[in-house]
PDB file of C-alpha atoms in Angstrom:
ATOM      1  CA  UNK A  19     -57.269 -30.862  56.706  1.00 42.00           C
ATOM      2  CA  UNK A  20     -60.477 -33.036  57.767  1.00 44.00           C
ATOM      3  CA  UNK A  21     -63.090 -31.780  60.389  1.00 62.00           C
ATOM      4  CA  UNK A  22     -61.225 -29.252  61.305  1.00 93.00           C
ATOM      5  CA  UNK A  23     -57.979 -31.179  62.201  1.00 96.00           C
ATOM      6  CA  UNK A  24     -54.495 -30.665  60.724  1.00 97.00           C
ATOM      7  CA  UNK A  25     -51.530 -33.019  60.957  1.00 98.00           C
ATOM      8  CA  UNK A  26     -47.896 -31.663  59.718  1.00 98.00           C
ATOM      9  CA  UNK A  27     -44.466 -32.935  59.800  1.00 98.00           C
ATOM     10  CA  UNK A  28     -42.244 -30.135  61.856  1.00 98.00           C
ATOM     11  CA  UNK A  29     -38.688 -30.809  59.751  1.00 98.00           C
ATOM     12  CA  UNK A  30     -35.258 -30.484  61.745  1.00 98.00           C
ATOM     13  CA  UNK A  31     -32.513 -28.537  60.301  1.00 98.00           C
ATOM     14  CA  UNK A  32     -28.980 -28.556  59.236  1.00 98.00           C
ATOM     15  CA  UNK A  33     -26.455 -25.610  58.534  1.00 97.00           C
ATOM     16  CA  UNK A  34     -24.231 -27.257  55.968  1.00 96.00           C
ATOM     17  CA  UNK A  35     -22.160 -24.123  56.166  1.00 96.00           C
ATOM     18  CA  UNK A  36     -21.873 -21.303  59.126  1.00 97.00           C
ATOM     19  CA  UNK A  37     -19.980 -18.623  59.547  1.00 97.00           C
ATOM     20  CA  UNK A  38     -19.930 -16.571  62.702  1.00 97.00           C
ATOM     21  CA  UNK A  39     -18.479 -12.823  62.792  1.00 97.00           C
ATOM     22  CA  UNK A  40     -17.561 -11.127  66.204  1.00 96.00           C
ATOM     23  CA  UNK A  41     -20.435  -9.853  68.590  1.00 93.00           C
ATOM     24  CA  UNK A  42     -21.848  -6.443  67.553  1.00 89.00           C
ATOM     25  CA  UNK A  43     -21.487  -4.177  70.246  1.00 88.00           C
ATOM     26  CA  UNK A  44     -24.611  -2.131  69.474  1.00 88.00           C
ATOM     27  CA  UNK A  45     -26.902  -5.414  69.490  1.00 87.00           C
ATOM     28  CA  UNK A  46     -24.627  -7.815  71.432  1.00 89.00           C
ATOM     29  CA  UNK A  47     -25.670 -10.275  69.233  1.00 91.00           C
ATOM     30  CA  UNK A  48     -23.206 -12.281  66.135  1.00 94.00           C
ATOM     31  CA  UNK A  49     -23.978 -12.008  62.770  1.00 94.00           C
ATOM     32  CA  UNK A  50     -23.742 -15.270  60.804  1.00 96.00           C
ATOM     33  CA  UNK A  51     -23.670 -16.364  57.447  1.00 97.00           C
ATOM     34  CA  UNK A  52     -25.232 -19.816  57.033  1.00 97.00           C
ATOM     35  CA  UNK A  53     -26.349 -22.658  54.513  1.00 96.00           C
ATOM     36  CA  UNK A  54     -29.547 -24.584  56.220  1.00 97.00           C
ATOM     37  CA  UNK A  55     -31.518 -26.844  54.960  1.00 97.00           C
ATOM     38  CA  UNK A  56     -34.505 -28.965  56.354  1.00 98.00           C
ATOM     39  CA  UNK A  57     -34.392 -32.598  56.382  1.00 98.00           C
ATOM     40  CA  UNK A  58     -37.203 -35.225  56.963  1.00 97.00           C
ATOM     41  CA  UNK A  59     -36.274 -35.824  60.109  1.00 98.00           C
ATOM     42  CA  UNK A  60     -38.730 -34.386  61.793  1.00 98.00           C
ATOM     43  CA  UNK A  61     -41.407 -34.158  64.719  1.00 98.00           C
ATOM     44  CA  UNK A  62     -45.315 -34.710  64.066  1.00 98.00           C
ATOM     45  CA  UNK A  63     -47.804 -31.413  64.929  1.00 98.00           C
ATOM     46  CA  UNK A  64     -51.037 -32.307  65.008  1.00 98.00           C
ATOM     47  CA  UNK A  65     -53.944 -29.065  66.044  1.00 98.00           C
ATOM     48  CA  UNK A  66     -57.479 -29.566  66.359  1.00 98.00           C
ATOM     49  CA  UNK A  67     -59.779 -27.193  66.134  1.00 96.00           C
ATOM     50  CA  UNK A  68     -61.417 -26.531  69.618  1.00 96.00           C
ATOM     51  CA  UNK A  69     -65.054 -24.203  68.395  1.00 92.00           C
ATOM     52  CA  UNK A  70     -66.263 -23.052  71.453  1.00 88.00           C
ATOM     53  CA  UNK A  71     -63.119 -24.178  73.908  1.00 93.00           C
ATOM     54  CA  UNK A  72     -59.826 -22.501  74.971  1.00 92.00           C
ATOM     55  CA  UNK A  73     -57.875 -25.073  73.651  1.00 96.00           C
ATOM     56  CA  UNK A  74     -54.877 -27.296  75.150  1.00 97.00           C
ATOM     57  CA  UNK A  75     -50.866 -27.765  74.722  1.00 97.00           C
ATOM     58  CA  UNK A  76     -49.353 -31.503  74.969  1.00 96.00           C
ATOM     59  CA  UNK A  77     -46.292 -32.148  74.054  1.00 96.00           C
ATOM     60  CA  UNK A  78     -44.432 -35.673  74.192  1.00 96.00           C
ATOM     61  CA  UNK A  79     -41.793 -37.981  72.718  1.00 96.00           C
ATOM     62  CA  UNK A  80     -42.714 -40.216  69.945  1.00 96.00           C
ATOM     63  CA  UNK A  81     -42.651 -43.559  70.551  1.00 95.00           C
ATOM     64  CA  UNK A  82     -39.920 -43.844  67.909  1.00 96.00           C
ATOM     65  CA  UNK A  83     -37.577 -40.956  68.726  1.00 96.00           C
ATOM     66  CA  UNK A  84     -34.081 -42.204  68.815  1.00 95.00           C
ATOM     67  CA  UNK A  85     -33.266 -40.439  71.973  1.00 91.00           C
ATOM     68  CA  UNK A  86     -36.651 -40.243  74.087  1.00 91.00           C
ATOM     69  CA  UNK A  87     -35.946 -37.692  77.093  1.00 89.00           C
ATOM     70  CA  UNK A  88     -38.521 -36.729  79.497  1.00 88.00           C
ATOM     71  CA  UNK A  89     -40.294 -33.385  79.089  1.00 91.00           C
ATOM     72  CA  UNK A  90     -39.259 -31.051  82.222  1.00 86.00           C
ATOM     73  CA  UNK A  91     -40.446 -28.117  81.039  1.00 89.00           C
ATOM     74  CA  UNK A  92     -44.372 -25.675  81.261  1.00 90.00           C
ATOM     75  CA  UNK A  93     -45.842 -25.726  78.602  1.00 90.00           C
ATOM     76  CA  UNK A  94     -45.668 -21.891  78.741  1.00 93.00           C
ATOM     77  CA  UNK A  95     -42.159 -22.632  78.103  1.00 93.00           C
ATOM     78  CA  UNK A  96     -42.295 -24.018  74.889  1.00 96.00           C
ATOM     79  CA  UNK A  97     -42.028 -22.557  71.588  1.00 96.00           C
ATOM     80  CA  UNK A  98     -44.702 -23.906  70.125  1.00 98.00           C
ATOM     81  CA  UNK A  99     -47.133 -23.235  72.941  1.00 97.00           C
ATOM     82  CA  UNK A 100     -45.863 -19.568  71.919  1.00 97.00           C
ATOM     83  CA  UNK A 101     -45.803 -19.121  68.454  1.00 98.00           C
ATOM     84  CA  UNK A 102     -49.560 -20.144  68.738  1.00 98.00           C
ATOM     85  CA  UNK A 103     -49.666 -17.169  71.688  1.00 98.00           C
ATOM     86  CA  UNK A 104     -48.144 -15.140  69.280  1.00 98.00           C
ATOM     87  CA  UNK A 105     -49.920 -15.143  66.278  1.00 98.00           C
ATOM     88  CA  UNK A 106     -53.732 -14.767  68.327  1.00 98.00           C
ATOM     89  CA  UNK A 107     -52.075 -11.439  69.700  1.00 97.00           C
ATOM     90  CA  UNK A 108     -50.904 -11.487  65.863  1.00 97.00           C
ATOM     91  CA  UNK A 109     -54.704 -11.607  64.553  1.00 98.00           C
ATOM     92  CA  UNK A 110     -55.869 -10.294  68.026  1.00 98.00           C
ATOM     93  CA  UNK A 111     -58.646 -12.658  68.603  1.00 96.00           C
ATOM     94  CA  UNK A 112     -58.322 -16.446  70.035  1.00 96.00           C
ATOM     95  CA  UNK A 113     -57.375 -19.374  68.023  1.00 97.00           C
ATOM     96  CA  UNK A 114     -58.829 -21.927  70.432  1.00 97.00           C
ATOM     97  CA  UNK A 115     -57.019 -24.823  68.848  1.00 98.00           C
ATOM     98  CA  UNK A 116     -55.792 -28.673  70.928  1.00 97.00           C
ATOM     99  CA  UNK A 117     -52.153 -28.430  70.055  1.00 98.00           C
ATOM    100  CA  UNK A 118     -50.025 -31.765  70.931  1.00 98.00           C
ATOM    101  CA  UNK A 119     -46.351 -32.204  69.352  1.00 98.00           C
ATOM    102  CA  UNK A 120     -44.961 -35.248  69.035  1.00 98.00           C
ATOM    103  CA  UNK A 121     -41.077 -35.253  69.363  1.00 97.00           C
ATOM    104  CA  UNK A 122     -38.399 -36.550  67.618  1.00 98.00           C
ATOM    105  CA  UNK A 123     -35.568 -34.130  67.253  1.00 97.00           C
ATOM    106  CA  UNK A 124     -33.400 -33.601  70.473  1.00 94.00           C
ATOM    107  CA  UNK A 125     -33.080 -30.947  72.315  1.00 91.00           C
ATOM    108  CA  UNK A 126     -29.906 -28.922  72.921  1.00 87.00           C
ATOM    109  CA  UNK A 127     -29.295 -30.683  69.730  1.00 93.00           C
ATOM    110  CA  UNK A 128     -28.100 -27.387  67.112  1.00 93.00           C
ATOM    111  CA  UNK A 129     -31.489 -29.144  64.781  1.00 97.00           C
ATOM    112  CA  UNK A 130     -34.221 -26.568  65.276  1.00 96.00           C
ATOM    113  CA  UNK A 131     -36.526 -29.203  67.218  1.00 96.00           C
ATOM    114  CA  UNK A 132     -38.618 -26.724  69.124  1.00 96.00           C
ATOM    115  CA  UNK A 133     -38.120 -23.781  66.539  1.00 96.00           C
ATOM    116  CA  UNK A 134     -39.620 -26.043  63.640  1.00 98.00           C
ATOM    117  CA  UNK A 135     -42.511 -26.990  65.916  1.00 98.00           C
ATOM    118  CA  UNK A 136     -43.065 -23.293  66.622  1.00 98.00           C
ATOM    119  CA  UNK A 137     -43.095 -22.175  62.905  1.00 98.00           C
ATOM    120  CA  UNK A 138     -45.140 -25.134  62.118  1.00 98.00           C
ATOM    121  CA  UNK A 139     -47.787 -24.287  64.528  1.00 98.00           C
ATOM    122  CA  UNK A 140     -47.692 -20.887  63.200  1.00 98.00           C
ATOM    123  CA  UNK A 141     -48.564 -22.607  59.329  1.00 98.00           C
ATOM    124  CA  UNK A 142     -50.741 -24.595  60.677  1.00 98.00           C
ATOM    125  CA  UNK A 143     -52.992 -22.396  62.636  1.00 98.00           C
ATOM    126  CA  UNK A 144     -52.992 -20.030  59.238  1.00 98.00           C
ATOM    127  CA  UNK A 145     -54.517 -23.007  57.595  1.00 97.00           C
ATOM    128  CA  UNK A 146     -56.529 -24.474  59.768  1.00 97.00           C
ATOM    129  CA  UNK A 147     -58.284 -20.870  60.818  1.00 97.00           C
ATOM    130  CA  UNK A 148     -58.198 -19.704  57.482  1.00 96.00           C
ATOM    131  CA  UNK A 149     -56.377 -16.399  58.336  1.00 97.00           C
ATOM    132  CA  UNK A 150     -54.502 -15.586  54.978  1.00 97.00           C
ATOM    133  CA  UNK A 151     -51.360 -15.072  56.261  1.00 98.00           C
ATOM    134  CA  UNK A 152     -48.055 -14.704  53.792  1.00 98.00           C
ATOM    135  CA  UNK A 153     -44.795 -16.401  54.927  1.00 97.00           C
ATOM    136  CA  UNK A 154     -43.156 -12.684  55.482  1.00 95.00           C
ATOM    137  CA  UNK A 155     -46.118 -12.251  58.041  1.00 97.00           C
ATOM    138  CA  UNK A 156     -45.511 -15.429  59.816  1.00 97.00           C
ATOM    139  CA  UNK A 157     -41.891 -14.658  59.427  1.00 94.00           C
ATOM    140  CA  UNK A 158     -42.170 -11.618  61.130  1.00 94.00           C
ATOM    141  CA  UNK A 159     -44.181 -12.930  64.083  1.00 95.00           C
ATOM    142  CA  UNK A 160     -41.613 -16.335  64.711  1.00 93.00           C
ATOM    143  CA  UNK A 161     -38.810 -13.837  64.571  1.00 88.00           C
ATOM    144  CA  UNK A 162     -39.530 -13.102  67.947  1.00 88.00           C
ATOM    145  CA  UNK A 163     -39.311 -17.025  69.190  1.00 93.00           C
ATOM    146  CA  UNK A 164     -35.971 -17.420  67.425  1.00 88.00           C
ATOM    147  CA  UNK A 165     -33.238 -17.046  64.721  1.00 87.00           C
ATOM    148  CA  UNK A 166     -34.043 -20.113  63.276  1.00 93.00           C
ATOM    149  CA  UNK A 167     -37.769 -19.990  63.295  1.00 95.00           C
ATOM    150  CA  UNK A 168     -38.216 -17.866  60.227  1.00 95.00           C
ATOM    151  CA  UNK A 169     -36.389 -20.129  58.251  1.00 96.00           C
ATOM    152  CA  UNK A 170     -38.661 -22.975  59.031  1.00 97.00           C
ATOM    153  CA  UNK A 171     -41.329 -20.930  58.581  1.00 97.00           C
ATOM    154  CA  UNK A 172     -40.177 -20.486  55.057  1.00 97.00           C
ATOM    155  CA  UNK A 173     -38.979 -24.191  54.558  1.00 98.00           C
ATOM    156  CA  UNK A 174     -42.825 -25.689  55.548  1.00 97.00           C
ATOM    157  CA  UNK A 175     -44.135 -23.097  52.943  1.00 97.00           C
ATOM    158  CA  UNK A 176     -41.875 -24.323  50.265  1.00 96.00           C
ATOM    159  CA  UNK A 177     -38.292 -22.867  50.678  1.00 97.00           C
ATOM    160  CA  UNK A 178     -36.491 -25.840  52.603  1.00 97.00           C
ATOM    161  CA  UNK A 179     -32.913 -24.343  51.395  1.00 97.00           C
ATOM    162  CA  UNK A 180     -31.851 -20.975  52.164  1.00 97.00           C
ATOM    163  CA  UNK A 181     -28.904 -18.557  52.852  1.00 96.00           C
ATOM    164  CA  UNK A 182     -29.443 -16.898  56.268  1.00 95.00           C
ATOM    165  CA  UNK A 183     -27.422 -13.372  57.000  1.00 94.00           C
ATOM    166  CA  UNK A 184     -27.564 -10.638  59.971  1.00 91.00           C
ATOM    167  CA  UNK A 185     -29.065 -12.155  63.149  1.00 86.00           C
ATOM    168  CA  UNK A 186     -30.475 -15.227  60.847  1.00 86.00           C
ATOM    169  CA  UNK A 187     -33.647 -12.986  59.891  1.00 84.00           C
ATOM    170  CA  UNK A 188     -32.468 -12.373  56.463  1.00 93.00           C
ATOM    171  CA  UNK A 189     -33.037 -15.216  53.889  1.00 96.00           C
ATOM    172  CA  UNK A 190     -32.790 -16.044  50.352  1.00 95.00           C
ATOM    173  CA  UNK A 191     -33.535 -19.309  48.423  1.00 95.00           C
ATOM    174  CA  UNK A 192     -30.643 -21.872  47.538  1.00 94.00           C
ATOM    175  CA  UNK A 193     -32.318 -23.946  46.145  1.00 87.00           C
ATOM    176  CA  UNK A 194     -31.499 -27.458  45.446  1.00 89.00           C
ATOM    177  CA  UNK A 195     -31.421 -29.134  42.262  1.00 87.00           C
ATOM    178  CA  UNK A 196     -31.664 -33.030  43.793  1.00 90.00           C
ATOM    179  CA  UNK A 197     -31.477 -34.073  47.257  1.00 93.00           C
ATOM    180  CA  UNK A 198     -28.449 -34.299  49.649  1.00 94.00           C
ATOM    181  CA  UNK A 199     -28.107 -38.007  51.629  1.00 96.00           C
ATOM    182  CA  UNK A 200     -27.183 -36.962  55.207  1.00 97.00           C
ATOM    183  CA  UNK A 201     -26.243 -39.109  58.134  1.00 98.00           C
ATOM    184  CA  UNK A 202     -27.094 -37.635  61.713  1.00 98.00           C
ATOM    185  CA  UNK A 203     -25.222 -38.478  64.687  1.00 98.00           C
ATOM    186  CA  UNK A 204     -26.931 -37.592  68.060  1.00 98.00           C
ATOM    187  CA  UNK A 205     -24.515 -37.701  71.089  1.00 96.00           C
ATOM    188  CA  UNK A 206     -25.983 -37.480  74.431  1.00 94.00           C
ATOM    189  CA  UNK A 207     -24.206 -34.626  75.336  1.00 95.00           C
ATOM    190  CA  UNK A 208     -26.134 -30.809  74.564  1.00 93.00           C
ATOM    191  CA  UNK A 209     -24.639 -27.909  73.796  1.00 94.00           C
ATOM    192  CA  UNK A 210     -26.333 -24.730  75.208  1.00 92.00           C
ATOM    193  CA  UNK A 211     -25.781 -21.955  73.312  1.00 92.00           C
ATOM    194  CA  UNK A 212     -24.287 -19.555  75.507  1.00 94.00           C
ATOM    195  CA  UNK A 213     -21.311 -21.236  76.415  1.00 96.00           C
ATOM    196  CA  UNK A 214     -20.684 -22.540  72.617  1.00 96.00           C
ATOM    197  CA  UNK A 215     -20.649 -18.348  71.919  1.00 96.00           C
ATOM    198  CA  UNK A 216     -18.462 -17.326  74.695  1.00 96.00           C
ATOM    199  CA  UNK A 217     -16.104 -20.327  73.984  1.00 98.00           C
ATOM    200  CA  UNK A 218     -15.883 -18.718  70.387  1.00 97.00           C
ATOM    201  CA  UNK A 219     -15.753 -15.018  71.606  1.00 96.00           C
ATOM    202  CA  UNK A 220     -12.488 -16.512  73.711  1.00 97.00           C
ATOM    203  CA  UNK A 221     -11.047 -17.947  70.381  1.00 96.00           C
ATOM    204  CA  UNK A 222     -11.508 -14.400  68.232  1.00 95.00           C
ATOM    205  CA  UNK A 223     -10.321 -11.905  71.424  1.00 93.00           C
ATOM    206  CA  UNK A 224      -9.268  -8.999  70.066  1.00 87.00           C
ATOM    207  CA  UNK A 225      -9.898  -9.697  66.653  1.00 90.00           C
ATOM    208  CA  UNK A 226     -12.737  -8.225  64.398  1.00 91.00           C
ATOM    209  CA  UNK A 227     -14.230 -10.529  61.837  1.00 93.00           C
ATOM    210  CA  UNK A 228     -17.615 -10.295  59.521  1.00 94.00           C
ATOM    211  CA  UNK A 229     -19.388 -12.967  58.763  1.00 96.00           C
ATOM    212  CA  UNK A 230     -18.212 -14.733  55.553  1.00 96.00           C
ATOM    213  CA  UNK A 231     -20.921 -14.923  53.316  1.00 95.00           C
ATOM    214  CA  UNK A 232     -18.444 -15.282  50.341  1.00 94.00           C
ATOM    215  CA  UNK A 233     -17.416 -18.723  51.531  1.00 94.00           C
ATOM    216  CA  UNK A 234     -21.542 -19.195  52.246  1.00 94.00           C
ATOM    217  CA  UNK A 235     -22.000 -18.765  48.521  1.00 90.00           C
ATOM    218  CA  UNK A 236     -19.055 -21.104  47.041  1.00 89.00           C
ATOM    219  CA  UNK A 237     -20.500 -23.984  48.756  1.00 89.00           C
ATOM    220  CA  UNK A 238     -23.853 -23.805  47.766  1.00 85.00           C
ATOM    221  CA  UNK A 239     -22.307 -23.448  44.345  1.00 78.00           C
ATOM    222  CA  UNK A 240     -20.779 -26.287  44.711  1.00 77.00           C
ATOM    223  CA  UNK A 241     -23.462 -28.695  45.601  1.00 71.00           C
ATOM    224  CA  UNK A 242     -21.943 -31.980  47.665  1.00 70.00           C
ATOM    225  CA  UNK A 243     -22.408 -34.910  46.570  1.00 70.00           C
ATOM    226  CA  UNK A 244     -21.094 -37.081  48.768  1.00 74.00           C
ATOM    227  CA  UNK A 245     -18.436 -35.211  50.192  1.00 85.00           C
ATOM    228  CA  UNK A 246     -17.891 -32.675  53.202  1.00 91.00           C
ATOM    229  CA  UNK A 247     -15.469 -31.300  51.485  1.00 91.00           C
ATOM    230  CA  UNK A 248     -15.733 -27.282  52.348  1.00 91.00           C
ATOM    231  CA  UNK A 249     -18.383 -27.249  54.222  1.00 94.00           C
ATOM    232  CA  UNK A 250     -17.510 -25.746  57.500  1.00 96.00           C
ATOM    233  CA  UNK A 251     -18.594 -24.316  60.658  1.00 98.00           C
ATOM    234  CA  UNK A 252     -17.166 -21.689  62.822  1.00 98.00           C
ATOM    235  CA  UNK A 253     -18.764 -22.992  66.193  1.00 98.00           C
ATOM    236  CA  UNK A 254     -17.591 -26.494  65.876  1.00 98.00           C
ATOM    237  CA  UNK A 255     -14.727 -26.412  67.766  1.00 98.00           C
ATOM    238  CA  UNK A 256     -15.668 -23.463  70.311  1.00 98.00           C
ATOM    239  CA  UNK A 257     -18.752 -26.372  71.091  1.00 97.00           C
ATOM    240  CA  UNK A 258     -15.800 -28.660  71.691  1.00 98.00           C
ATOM    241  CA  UNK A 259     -14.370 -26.679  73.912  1.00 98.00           C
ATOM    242  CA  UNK A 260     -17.248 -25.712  75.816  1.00 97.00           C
ATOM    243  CA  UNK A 261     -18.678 -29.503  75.986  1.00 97.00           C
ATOM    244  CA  UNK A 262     -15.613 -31.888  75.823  1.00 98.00           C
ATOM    245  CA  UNK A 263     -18.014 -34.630  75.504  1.00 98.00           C
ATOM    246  CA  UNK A 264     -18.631 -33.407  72.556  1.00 98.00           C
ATOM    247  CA  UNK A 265     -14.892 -33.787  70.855  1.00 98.00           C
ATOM    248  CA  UNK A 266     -15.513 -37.864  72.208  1.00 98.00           C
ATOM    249  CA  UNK A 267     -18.484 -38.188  70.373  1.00 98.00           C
ATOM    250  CA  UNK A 268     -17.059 -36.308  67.081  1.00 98.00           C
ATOM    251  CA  UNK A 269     -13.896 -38.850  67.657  1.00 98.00           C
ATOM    252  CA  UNK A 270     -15.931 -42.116  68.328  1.00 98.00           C
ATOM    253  CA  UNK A 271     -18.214 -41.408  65.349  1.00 98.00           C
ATOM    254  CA  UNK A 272     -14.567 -40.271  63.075  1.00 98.00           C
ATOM    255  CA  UNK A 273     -13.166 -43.767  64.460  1.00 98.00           C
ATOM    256  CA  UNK A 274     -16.093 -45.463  61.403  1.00 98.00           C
ATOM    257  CA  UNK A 275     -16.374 -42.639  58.973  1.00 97.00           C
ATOM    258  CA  UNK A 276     -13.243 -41.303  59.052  1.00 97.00           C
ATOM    259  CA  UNK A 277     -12.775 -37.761  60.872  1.00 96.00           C
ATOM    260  CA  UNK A 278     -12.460 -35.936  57.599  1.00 95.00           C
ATOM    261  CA  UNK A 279     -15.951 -36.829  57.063  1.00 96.00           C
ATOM    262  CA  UNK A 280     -17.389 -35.486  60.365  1.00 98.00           C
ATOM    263  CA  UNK A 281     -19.109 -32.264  60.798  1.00 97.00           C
ATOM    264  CA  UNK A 282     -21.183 -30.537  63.487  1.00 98.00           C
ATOM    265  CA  UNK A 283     -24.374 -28.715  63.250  1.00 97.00           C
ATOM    266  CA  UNK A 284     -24.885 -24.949  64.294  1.00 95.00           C
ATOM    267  CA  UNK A 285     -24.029 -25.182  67.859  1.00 95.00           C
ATOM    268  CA  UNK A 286     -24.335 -28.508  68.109  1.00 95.00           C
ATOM    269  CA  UNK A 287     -24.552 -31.268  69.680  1.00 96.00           C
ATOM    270  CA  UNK A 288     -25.418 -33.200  66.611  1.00 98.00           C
ATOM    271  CA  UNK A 289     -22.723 -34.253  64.559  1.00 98.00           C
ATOM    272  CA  UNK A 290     -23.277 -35.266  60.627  1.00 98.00           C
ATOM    273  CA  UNK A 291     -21.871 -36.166  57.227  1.00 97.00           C
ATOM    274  CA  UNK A 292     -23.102 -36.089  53.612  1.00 96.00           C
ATOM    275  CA  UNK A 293     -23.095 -39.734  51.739  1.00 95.00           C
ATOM    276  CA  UNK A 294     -23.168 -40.059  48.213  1.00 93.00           C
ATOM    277  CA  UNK A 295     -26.914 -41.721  48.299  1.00 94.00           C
ATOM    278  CA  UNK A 296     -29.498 -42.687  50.486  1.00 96.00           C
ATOM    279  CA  UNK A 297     -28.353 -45.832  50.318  1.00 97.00           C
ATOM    280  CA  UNK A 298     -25.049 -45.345  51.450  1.00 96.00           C
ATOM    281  CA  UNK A 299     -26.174 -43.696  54.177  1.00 97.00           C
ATOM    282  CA  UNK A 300     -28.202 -46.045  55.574  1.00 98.00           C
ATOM    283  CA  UNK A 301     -25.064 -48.325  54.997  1.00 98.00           C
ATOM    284  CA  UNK A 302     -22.887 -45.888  57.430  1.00 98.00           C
ATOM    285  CA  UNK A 303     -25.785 -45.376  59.876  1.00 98.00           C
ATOM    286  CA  UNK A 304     -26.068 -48.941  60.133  1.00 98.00           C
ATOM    287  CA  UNK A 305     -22.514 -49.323  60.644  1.00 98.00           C
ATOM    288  CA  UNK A 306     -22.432 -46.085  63.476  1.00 98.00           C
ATOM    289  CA  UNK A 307     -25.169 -47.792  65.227  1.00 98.00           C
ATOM    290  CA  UNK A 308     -23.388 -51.101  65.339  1.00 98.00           C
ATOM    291  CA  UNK A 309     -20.747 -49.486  67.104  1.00 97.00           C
ATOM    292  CA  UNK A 310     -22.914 -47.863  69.483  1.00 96.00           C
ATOM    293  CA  UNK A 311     -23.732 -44.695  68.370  1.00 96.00           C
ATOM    294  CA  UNK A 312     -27.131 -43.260  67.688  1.00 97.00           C
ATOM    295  CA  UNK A 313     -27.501 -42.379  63.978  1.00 98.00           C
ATOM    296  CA  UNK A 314     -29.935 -42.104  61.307  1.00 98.00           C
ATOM    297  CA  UNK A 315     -29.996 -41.458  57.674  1.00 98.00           C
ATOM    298  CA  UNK A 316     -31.676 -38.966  56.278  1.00 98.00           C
ATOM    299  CA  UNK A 317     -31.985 -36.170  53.322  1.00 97.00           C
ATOM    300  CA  UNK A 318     -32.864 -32.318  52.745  1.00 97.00           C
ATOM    301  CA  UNK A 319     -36.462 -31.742  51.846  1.00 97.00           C
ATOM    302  CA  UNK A 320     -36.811 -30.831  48.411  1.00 93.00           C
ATOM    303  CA  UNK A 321     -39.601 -27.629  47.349  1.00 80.00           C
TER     304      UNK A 321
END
């Protein structure tokens, strides 16, 4: 921080693993059990302090996000514009702070994009105001943006690999013991939510199933290195179903890789696979891109 001015790197997310039980009728909502992990991929916060203002939201694509898109949306809208709402009724006095977010990640994209730049608005107004919050309070105020939000909250204050249960508020480290190479493939297609979930309520009717946090655990146990082997996802093929476009993209970027190497991410749309080093995954990115898909290489954020 300098002058009153604080600029932080919002991380994306992956879910190397998820595991989706069937809705709970009292909540209407589906547990999971899931593996995430933040990656450096990532969009730029930057918050001023505004003494004696009322502050300002901007938010706009970085000039080098892979997949610019215009910004259609209030800024009432966003979740960052909110988390920072949040946490002065949090405190209960104004936080009169110039807010501008710099994108990166896409949306409709299953990689946290707004969600990280909500919880990292929420760690960087505790800074930069000096309010002394812990990461179970800021936890507990994101959990009202989003599922994913308290796990970003707990990744930008030093827990970038956890185990996520219930409804996604319940975490626990996993931590890593070196870094995991990952190549991300970013379709054009998105993947609302909604429809992913009802295309996987369609594929479970009638049948009653828990989320499998036993299958969670043997992965992480099992750290890849290089390999996709067993990790999984239980929305990757209801998103298929639900955005076709989605299978093409899966099948264009399996035509380079291999399709036993491709995976998806939460709900999608972005698709991914682990390489063996950074190095080889800038090799395969390359190679993606030269066959006209949009891909990076990246790796999980280490504590």
């Amino acid at each position: 921080m300098t002058h009153g001015t604080l600029t932080l790197d919002a991380p994306a997310k992956v879910n190397l693993t998820l595991s989706v039980g069937s809705i709970d009728p009292t909540t209407g909502m589906h547990p999971i059990a899931s593996w995430m992990v933040a990656i450096d991929f990532h969009d730029t916060v930057r918050l001023i302090r505004d003494d004696g203002g009322h502050g300002s939201f901007a938010a706009r694509y970085a000039d080098d996000a892979p997949r610019p898109e215009s910004i259609d949306w209030a800024p009432e809208k966003d979740l960052a514009w909110r988390a920072w709402k949040a946490l002065e009724q949090r405190v209960g006095r104004a936080l009169p702070t110039m807010v501008v977010v710099e994108k990166r990640i896409p949306t409709g994209a299953g990689l946290g994009g707004g969600s990280s730049d909500a919880a990292t608005v929420l760690v960087g107004l505790d800074a930069l105001w000096e309010l002394g919050l812990s990461t179970e309070s800021l936890a507990q105020v994101s959990a009202t943006l989003g599922s994913d939000v308290p796990f970003l909250v707990h990744a930008m204050r030093g827990e970038p690999s956890m185990v996520a249960t219930g409804l996604g508020e319940a975490l626990r480290p996993a931590r890593l013991t070196e870094a995991i190479a990952v190549v991300l493939v970013l379709p054009t297609c998105k993947c609302p939510t909604g429809p992913v979930y009802r295309a996987f309520d369609e594929m479970i009717e009638g049948e009653t199933r828990a989320a499998d946090e036993a299958a969670v655990e043997a992965m992480i146990d099992r750290l890849p290195r290089g390999s996709v082997e067993g990790l999984f996802n239980d929305l990757a093929e209801p998103a298929m179903r639900a955005v076709p476009a989605l299978r093409d993209a899966a099948a264009a970027m399996g035509a380079v890789i291999g399709d036993d190497r491709v995976r998806v991410t939460g709900s999608g749309s972005t698709l991914f696979t682990v390489a063996s080093s950074m190095d080889e995954a800038a090799r395969l990115a390359e190679q993606l891109r030269r066959a006209g898909v949009t891909a990076l290489a990246t790796r999980t954020i280490m504590a």
